[in-house]
Amino acid sequence: MKQLFILLGIVLLSFVSRGQESAQTIHLNPGMLTVSDGTDVPYFAFNWTNEFSLDVATVAISPSETLLLTVVNNDDSEHGFTLDGSSTAPQIIAPADSATFELVPSGQSIHYFFDHSDSPTNKYLGLGGMVVVTGESDANFYWNLRTHEAAVNVALDAGETIDWSAYYPDYYTINNLSFPAISTDPMANLTGEVGDVLHIYMINTGISMHSMHFHGYHCTILHSSRSPQSVSWSKDTFPLWPGDGMIIELVPNQPGIYPVHDHNLTAVSGGGIYLNGGALIMIDIQ
Amino acid sequence: MKHLLYFILATFCWTQASSQTELLLVGQTYGQMEMHDGEQLFTFGYTADYDTPMYVPGPTLHMIEGDSVIIDFHNSSMIPHTVHLHGLDVDQANDGVPQTSFSVPHQEHGFYHLRAPHPGTYLYHCHFLSSIHVQSGMYGLVIVHPASDPNLTWEGGYEFDNDFSFLTFEFDSDWHSFAILNQTMGDEAILPIFDPEYFMINGASEQQLADSSVGVYSFVNEVNHLRLANIGFCANRVSFPAALDARIIASDGRPFDEPLLADSIWVLPGERYDVLVDSEVPFSGEIIFDYVSMNNGELLNTQAIEVEIELAIGTNELAIESLEVFPNPTSDRLSFQVPENDHMRLHFQVYDQAGKQCISSVISASGGMCNIDVSALAQGSYTLVLSSESTYYHAQFVID
Ligand SMILES: [Cu+2]
Ligand SMILES: [Cu+2]
């Protein structure tokens, strides 16, 4: 009888620690991006449906959940898929095929997913996103940072080889939007009240580095995929390498409207014009 | 001599800061800087008064924790400017962003009010057409000192003997033409492709660094506080010689719970890191600054600054004596006469030529001969250091 209890206990425990399963499906969709000169060039996105959209899927689970993420390849050529932190190895997914990736999270975190094939071309062409494991907060915000060089997209479309060591972005986006359009994205636009606990999930799915500087506030690093030693540091400027994810906590101690921007000041521009888009977003605290 | 100069300079700044809650900054647009290759670049900048010639970076603003500070910014140039106090988390009205705060037209004064609650390393810079005006040279450091002691990192923090700041940035001559710098078309400006030719630390590069004593100069066993800050558009990787035992203790004006022990640190645009370094033995070497493109990760340039750590020649410092060791050269063991007869613990260390510590131990001895095992050391020459409470003994030996 005692043994049965112990057995039951173990079964129960493993069930609890394994947590509930969260099965989610994202679609790898081919589509088009309009570059600065007005021409349409091929682009890709991970979306919730089989319809291409620049509104990229951000997959969210709670720390007690196990994620089963199914990826459907809707393109007519094969693509790779890697989910950082997953127990499932990177895979190549054939056209019209799918693959499922398991992630057992160990706490609040960000997990970068991307197409590892033909690197960095496929990453550059939009194939990156994040799985977020959320924590306790009053509100969450999601910034998927990326860069673009219009001439590179046009050259890739023409089948030319790219010298990535000379890459020089001319457009910067957050969630595929440029400032001020990003202010209309409730997932990204940072609003709240004094004393709120605001969590910002930042990922760099592009191929350039960023250094995001907050005016008005320091934030605490809760998670960093590249520099775990930086967890608990309170900073105003946050480095993000390509593929790097970081979660920061902002508890505003004063009201105001402030910018958050890349302090590589060539990045607060679009098409070589200052304050025409750029890696910039506003904070509005009441 | 360098030490003395530095000390006078530091003391002067300190006295000035502690008696002053109002700081004058003058915005100017007629500067010229000589680059290491003799090229003259047109710059903007800040000065602390009307007479001092402009230099980039501008004057370091010293503040004391908790003090109320008013910055009287006089724009004596023809185009608008602001002062953004980077990292000081001032309120919106004083933030120096033209669109959300105010900009200061030419020949007018702008007053910035703030309280600096956290000791540490910060920046100030113009935020008017910020890409252009930062590249132009409108920036400097802000250092907030703890109220109690200028040689303390923060209340309950680390004591240090010397304070050094290294502010990195780059100049691209294409950005320094009149046509590019003097743009005032509302909120917008044309940015040339950024392809810098000059990679600077405190306004110097290449041979200018040594010529203007940009480096770390101290005596053995002194704790050196290095403030690293990046106001450029490139990523910096700063690498310290292993012998300096670098401890990274704070970033962006906030202390770490635990120091991070690392021989290199990345400093990205806008970031600041506070680092402690010291050496128990004389050391001569370099701290390396790599400049890496934020666009594509390519290494663009490398600069180096001197580190000279010398024996202290002073009355209240340790006496210095040389020690005779034998056999020399040797391959497996080294012997010496223990120099003091009192019962005491003697610390000894062996350093290689790069200043890397190879052996560190303690011997309890009272006179007599001491043998140490050096069989694990590779061929080369080494320094043995033995220190007691009063005396510092050193010897050179060779492993053959
Ligand atoms: Cu200015
Ligand atoms: Cu700044």
PDB file of C-alpha atoms in Angstrom, chain B residues 121-123 141 164-168 201-202 216 225-231 236-240 248 250-252 264-268 270-275 287-289 305:
ATOM      1  CA  THR B 121      29.731  56.750 -15.055  1.00  0.00           C
ATOM      2  CA  TYR B 122      27.403  58.537 -17.463  1.00  0.00           C
ATOM      3  CA  LEU B 123      27.454  60.577 -20.645  1.00  0.00           C
ATOM      4  CA  LEU B 141      31.454  62.143 -19.657  1.00  0.00           C
ATOM      5  CA  PHE B 164      40.886  56.741 -15.340  1.00  0.00           C
ATOM      6  CA  SER B 165      38.233  57.314 -17.988  1.00  0.00           C
ATOM      7  CA  PHE B 166      38.322  56.058 -21.554  1.00  0.00           C
ATOM      8  CA  LEU B 167      35.659  57.401 -23.873  1.00  0.00           C
ATOM      9  CA  THR B 168      35.659  55.786 -27.307  1.00  0.00           C
ATOM     10  CA  ILE B 201      39.994  57.117 -27.217  1.00  0.00           C
ATOM     11  CA  ASN B 202      39.603  60.409 -25.342  1.00  0.00           C
ATOM     12  CA  VAL B 216      46.858  53.484 -17.090  1.00  0.00           C
ATOM     13  CA  HIS B 225      39.333  52.378 -11.434  1.00  0.00           C
ATOM     14  CA  LEU B 226      38.746  52.396 -15.197  1.00  0.00           C
ATOM     15  CA  ARG B 227      35.593  53.944 -16.599  1.00  0.00           C
ATOM     16  CA  LEU B 228      34.884  52.671 -20.109  1.00  0.00           C
ATOM     17  CA  ALA B 229      32.256  54.477 -22.158  1.00  0.00           C
ATOM     18  CA  ASN B 230      31.321  54.295 -25.834  1.00  0.00           C
ATOM     19  CA  ILE B 231      29.718  57.284 -27.588  1.00  0.00           C
ATOM     20  CA  ASN B 236      34.180  48.011 -28.787  1.00  0.00           C
ATOM     21  CA  ARG B 237      35.801  44.924 -27.365  1.00  0.00           C
ATOM     22  CA  VAL B 238      38.194  45.986 -24.612  1.00  0.00           C
ATOM     23  CA  SER B 239      40.814  43.380 -23.639  1.00  0.00           C
ATOM     24  CA  PHE B 240      42.886  43.586 -20.462  1.00  0.00           C
ATOM     25  CA  ILE B 248      34.043  44.451 -13.870  1.00  0.00           C
ATOM     26  CA  ALA B 250      29.321  48.131 -12.489  1.00  0.00           C
ATOM     27  CA  SER B 251      27.593  49.178 -15.672  1.00  0.00           C
ATOM     28  CA  ASP B 252      25.513  52.183 -16.670  1.00  0.00           C
ATOM     29  CA  SER B 264      37.637  41.356 -21.966  1.00  0.00           C
ATOM     30  CA  ILE B 265      34.349  43.187 -22.127  1.00  0.00           C
ATOM     31  CA  TRP B 266      32.198  44.407 -24.993  1.00  0.00           C
ATOM     32  CA  VAL B 267      31.127  48.025 -24.740  1.00  0.00           C
ATOM     33  CA  LEU B 268      28.410  48.877 -27.270  1.00  0.00           C
ATOM     34  CA  GLY B 270      25.859  54.181 -25.171  1.00  0.00           C
ATOM     35  CA  GLU B 271      27.090  51.567 -22.644  1.00  0.00           C
ATOM     36  CA  ARG B 272      29.452  52.222 -19.724  1.00  0.00           C
ATOM     37  CA  TYR B 273      31.416  49.709 -17.645  1.00  0.00           C
ATOM     38  CA  ASP B 274      33.459  50.278 -14.481  1.00  0.00           C
ATOM     39  CA  VAL B 275      36.487  48.033 -14.113  1.00  0.00           C
ATOM     40  CA  ILE B 287      44.835  47.442 -23.048  1.00  0.00           C
ATOM     41  CA  ILE B 288      43.431  46.700 -26.488  1.00  0.00           C
ATOM     42  CA  PHE B 289      40.340  48.372 -27.956  1.00  0.00           C
ATOM     43  CA  ILE B 305      46.682  52.209 -24.658  1.00  0.00           C
TER      44      ILE B 305
END
